[in-house]
PDB file of C-alpha atoms in Angstrom:
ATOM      1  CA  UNK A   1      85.727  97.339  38.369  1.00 67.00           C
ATOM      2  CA  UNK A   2      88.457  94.756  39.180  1.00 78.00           C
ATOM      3  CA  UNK A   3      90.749  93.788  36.055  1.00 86.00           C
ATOM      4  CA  UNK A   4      89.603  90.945  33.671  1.00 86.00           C
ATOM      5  CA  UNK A   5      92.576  88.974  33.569  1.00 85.00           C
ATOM      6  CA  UNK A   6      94.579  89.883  36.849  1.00 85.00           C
ATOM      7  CA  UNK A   7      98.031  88.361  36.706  1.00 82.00           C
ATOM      8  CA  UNK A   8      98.413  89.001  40.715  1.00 82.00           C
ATOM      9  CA  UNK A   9      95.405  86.465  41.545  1.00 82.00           C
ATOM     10  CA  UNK A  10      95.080  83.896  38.561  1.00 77.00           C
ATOM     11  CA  UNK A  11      94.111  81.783  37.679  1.00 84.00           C
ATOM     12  CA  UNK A  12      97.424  80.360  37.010  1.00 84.00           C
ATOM     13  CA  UNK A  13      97.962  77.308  34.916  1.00 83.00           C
ATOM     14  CA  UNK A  14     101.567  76.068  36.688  1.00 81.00           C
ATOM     15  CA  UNK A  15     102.006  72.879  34.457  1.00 83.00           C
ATOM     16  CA  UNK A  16     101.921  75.157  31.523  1.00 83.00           C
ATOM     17  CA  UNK A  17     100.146  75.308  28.312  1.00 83.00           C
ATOM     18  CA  UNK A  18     101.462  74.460  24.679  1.00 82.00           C
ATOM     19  CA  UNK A  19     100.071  75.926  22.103  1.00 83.00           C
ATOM     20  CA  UNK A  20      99.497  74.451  18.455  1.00 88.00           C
ATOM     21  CA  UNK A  21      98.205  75.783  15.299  1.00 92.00           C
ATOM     22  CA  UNK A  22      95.099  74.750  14.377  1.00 93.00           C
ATOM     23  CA  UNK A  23      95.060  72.417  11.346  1.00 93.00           C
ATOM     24  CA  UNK A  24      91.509  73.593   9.770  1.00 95.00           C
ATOM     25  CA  UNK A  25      90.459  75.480   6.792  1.00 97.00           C
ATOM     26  CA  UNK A  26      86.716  77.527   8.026  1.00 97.00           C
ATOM     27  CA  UNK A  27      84.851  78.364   5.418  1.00 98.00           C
ATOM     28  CA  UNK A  28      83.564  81.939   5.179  1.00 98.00           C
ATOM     29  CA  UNK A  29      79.847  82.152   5.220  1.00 97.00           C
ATOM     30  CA  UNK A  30      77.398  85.575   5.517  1.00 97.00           C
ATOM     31  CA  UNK A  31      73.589  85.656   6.843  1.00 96.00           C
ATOM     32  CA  UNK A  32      70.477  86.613   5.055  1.00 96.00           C
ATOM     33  CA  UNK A  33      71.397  90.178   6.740  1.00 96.00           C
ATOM     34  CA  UNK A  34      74.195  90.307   4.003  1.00 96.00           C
ATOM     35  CA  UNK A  35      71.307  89.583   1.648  1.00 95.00           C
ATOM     36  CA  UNK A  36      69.227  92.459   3.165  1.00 95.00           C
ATOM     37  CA  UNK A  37      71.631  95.065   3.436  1.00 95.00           C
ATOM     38  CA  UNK A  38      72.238  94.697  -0.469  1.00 95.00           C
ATOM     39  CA  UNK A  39      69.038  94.634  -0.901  1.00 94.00           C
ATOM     40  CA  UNK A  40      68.180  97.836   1.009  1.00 94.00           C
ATOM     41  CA  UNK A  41      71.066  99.925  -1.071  1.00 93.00           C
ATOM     42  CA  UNK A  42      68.883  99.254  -4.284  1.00 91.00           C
ATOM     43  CA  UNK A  43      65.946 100.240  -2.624  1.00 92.00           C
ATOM     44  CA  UNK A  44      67.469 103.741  -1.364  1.00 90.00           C
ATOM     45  CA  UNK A  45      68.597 104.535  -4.835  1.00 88.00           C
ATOM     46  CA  UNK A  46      70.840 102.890  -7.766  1.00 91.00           C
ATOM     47  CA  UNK A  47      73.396 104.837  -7.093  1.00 93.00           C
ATOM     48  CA  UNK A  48      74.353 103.233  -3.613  1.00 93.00           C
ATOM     49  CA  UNK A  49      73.591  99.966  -5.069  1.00 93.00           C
ATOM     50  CA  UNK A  50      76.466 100.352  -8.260  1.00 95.00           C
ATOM     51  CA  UNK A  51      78.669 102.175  -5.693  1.00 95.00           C
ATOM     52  CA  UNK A  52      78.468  98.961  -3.624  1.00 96.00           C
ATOM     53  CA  UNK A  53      79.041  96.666  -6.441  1.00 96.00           C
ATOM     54  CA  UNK A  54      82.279  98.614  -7.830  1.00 97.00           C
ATOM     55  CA  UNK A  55      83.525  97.972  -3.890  1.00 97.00           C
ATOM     56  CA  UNK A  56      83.028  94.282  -4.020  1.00 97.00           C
ATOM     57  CA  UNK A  57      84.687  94.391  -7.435  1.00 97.00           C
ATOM     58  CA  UNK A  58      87.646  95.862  -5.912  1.00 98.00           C
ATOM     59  CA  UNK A  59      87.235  93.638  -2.821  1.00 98.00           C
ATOM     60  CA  UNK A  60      87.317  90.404  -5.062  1.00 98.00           C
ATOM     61  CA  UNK A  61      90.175  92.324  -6.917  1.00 98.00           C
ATOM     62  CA  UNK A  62      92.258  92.731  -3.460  1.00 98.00           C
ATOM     63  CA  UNK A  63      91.518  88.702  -2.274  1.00 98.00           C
ATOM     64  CA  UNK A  64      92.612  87.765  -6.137  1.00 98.00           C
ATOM     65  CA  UNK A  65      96.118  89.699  -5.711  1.00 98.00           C
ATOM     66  CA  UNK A  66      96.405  88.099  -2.031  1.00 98.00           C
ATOM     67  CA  UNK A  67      95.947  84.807  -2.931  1.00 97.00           C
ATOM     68  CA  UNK A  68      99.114  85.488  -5.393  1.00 98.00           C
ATOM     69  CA  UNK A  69     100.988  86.997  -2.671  1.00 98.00           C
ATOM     70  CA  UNK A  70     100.424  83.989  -0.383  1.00 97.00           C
ATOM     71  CA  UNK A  71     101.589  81.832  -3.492  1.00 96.00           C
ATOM     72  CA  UNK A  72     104.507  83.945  -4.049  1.00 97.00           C
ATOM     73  CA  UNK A  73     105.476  83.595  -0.396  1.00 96.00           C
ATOM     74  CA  UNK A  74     105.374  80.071  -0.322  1.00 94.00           C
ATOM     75  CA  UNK A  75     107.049  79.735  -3.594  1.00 94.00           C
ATOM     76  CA  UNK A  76     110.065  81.561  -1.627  1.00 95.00           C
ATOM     77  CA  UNK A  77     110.178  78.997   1.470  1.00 91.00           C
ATOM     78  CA  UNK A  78     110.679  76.353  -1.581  1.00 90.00           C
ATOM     79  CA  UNK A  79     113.634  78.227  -3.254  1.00 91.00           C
ATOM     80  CA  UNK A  80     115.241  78.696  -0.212  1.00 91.00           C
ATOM     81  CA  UNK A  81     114.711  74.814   0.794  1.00 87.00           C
ATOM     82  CA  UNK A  82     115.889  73.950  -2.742  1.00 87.00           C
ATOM     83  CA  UNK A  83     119.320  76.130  -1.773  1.00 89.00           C
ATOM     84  CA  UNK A  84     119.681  74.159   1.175  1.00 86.00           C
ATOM     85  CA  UNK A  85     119.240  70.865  -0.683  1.00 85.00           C
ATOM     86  CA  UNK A  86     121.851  72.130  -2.955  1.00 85.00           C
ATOM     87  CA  UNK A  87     124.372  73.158  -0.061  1.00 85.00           C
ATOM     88  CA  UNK A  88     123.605  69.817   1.758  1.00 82.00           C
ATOM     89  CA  UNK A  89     124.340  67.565  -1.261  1.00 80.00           C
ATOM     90  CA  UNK A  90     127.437  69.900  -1.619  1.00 78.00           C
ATOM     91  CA  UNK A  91     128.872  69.110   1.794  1.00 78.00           C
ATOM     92  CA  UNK A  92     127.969  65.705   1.610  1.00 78.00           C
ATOM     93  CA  UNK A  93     130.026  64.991  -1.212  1.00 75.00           C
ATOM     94  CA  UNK A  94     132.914  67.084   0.916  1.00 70.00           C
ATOM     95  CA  UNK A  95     132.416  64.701   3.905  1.00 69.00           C
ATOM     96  CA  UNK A  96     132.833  61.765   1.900  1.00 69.00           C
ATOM     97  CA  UNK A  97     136.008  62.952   0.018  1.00 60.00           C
ATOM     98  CA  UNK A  98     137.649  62.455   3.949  1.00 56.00           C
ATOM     99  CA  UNK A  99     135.322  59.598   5.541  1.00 57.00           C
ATOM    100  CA  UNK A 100     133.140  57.236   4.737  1.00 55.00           C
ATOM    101  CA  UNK A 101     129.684  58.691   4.720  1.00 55.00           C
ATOM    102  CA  UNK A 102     126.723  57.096   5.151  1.00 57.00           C
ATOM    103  CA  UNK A 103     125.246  56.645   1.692  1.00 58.00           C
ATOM    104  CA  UNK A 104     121.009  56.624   2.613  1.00 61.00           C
ATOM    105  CA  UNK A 105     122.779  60.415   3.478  1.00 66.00           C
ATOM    106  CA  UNK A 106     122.457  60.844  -0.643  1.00 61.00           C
ATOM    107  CA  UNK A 107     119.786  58.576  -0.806  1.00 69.00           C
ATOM    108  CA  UNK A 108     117.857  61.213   1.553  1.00 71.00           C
ATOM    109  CA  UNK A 109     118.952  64.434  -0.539  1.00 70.00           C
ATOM    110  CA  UNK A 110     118.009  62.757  -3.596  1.00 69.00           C
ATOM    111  CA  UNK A 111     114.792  62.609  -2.292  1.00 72.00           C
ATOM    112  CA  UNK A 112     114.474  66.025  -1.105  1.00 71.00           C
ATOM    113  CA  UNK A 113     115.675  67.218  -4.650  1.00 63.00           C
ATOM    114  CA  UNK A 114     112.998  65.548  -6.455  1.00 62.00           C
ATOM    115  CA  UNK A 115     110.999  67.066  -3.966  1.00 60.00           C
ATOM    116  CA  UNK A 116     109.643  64.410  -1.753  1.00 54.00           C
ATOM    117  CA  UNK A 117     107.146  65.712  -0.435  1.00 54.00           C
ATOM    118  CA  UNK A 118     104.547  69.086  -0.492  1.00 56.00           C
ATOM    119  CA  UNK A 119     104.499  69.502   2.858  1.00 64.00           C
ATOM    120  CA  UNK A 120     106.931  72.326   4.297  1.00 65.00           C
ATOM    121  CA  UNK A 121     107.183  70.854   7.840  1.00 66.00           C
ATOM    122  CA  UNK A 122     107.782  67.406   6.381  1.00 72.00           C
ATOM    123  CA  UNK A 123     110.647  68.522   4.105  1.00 71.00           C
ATOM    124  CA  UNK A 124     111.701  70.945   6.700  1.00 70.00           C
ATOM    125  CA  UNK A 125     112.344  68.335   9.492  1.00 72.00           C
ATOM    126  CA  UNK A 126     113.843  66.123   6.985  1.00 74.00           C
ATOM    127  CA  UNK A 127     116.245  68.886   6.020  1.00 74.00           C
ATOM    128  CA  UNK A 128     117.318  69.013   9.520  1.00 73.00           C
ATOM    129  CA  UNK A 129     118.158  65.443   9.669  1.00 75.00           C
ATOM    130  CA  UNK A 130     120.367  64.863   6.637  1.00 75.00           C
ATOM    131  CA  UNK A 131     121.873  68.536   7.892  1.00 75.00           C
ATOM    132  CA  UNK A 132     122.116  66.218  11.551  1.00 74.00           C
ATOM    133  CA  UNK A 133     124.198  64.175   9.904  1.00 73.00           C
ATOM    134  CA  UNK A 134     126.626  65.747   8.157  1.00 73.00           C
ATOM    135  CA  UNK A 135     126.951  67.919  11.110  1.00 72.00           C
ATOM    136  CA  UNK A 136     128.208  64.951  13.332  1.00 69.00           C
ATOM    137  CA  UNK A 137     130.518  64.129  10.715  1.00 67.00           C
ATOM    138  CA  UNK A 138     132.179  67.398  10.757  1.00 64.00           C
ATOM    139  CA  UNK A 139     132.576  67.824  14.004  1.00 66.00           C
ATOM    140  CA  UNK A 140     133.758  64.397  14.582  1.00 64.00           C
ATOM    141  CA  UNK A 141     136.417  64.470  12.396  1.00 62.00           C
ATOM    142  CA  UNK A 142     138.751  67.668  13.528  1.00 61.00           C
ATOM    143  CA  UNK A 143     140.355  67.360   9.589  1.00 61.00           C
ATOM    144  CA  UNK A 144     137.250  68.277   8.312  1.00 60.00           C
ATOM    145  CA  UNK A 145     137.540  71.326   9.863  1.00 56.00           C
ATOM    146  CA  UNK A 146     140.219  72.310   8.090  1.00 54.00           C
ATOM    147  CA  UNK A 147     138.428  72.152   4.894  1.00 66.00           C
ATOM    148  CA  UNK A 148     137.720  75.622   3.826  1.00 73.00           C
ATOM    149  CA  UNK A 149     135.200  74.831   1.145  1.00 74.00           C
ATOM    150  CA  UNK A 150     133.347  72.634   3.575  1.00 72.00           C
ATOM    151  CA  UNK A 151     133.262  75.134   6.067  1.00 75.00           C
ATOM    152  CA  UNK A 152     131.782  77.885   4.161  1.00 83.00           C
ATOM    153  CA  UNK A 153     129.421  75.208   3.189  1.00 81.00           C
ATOM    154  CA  UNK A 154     128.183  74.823   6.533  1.00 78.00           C
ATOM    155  CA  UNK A 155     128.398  78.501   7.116  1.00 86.00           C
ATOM    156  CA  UNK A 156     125.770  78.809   4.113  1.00 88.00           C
ATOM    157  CA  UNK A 157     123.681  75.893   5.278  1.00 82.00           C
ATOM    158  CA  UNK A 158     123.576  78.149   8.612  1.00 86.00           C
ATOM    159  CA  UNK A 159     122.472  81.302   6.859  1.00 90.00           C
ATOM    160  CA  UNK A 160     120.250  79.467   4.001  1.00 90.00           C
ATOM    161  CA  UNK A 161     118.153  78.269   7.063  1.00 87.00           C
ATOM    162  CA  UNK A 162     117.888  81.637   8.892  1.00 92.00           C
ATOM    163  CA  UNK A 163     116.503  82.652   5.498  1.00 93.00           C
ATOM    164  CA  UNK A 164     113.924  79.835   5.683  1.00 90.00           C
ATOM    165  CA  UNK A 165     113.106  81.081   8.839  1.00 91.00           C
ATOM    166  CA  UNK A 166     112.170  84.433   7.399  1.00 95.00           C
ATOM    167  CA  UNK A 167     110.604  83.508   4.607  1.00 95.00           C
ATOM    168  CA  UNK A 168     107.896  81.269   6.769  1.00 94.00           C
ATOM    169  CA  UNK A 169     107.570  84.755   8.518  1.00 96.00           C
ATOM    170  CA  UNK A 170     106.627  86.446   5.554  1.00 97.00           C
ATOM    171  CA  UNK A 171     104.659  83.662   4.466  1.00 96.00           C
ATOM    172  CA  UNK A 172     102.470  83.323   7.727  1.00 97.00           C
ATOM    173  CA  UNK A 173     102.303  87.532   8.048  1.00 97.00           C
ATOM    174  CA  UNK A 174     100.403  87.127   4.443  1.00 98.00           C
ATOM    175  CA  UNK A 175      98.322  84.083   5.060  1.00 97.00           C
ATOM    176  CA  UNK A 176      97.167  86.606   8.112  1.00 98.00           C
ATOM    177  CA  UNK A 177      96.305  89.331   6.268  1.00 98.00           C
ATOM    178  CA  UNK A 178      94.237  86.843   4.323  1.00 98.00           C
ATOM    179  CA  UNK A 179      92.194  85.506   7.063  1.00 98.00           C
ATOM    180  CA  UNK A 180      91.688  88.791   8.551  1.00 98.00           C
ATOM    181  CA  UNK A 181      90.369  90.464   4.629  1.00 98.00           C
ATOM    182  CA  UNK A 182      88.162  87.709   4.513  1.00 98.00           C
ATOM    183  CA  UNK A 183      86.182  88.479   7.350  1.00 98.00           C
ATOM    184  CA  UNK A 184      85.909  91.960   6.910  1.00 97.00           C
ATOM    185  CA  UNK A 185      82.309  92.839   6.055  1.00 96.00           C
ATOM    186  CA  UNK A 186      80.624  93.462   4.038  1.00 96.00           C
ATOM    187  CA  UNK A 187      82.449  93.652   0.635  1.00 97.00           C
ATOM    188  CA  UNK A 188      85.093  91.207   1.002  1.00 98.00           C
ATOM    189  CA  UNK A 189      83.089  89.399   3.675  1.00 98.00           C
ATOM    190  CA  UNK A 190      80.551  88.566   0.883  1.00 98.00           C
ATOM    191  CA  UNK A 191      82.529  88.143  -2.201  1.00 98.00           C
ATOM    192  CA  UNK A 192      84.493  85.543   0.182  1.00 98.00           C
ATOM    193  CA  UNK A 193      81.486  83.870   1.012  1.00 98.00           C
ATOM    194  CA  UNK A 194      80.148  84.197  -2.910  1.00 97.00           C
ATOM    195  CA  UNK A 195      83.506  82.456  -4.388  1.00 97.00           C
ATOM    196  CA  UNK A 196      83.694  79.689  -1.609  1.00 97.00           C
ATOM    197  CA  UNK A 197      86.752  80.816  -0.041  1.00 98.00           C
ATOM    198  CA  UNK A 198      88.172  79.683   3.614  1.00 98.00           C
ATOM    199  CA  UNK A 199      90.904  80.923   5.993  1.00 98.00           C
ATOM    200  CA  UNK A 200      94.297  79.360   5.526  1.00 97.00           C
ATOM    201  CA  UNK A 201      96.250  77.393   7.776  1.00 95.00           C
ATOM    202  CA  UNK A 202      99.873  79.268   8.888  1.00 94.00           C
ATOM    203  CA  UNK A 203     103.273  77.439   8.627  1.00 90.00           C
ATOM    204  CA  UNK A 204     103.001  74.491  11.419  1.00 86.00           C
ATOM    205  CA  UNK A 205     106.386  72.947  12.684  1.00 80.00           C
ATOM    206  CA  UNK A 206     106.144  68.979  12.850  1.00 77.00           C
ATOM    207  CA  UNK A 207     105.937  66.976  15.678  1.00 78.00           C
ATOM    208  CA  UNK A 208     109.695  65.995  15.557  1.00 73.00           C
ATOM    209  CA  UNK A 209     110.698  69.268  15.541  1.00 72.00           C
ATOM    210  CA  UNK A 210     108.527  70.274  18.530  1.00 75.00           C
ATOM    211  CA  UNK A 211     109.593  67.519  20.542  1.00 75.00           C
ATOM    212  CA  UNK A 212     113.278  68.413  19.792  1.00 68.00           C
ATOM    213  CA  UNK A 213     112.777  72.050  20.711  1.00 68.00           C
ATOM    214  CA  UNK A 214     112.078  71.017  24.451  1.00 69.00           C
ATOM    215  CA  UNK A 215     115.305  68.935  24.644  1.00 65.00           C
ATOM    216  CA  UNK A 216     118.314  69.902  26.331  1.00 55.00           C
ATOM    217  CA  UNK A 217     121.209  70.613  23.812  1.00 44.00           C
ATOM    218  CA  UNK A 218     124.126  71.882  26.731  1.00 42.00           C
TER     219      UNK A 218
END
């Protein structure tokens, strides 16, 4: 039997293919065999039936505690942005003490601060754009350099975003576990299905970002 997917013959897409994430929430559903297959465990005896129902209790249990973990991760990738805000306004400020920075630069972290918007792709890109700026600034202006306390404030904005990074890591390995729990049948399956639950969309990186990614930076 000849492989499946043979990379020696194709077929071979040569343009290339991007891949996106998907930006849809799929709602978990079960069929009337669900139905039967509870049914049936009464009808061989009670005590398969209560066993069953003490697993979905611990099934809803588990998707309860997950949902709290995908909370919890997200609440980290918005601690970590709020650092960055922080370290941004910081450096900012720094600029400005040598040149004249442009002030929508404050305007922009102000923004971010109050927290402008829910949506971590949105504040992420925006992020990189006041960071953009500030960057230009230092390197344009070789005094700057010199400035220790703005150079260990770049240093952290470096490492504050490497934790951002991570922390969408951790926050899409969760959101994973979550879509694959709540298709596991039958407990969770079915208590999904019961309590109206869907699958969860990962971390997606805006369109300004993506487009940036394929530019040449050397």
């Amino acid at each position: 039997m000849a492989n499946e997917l043979d990379e020696m013959t194709g077929p071979i897409a040569e343009e290339g293919r991007d891949a996106n994430v998907i930006n849809k929430q799929i709602p978990i559903k079960v069929g009337v065999g669900s139905t039967i297959f509870q049914v049936l465990l009464f009808v061989l005896g009670i005590i398969p039936g209560l066993i069953f129902l003490l697993v979905k209790v611990n099934a809803g249990k588990y998707l309860s505690q997950l949902q709290q973990k995908i909370q919890q991760a997200a609440s980290q990738i918005d601690n970590y942005m709020e650092q960055r805000v922080i370290i941004l306004q910081n450096a900012a400020k720094l600029v400005e003490k040598g040149i004249d920075l442009d002030k929508s630069t404050f305007t922009e972290i102000a923004k971010l601060r109050a927290g402008g918007s829910e949506n971590f792709s949105e504040q992420n890109a925006a992020l990189e754009e006041v960071s953009k700026k500030i960057n230009v600034a230092f390197e344009a202006y070789p005094d700057l350099k010199a400035h220790q306390e703005l150079a260990d404030a770049m240093q952290q904005n470096s490492y504050t975003q490497r934790e951002i990074t991570a922390a969408r890591e951790h926050y899409n390995d969760v959101v994973m576990q979550w879509n694959a729990a709540v298709y596991e049948w039958p407990a969770k399956q079915i208590v999904a299905a019961k309590r109206g639950y869907t699958t969860r969309v990962p971390f997606i990186a805006s369109k300004e970002t993506k487009e940036k990614a394929r530019g040449t930076f050397f």
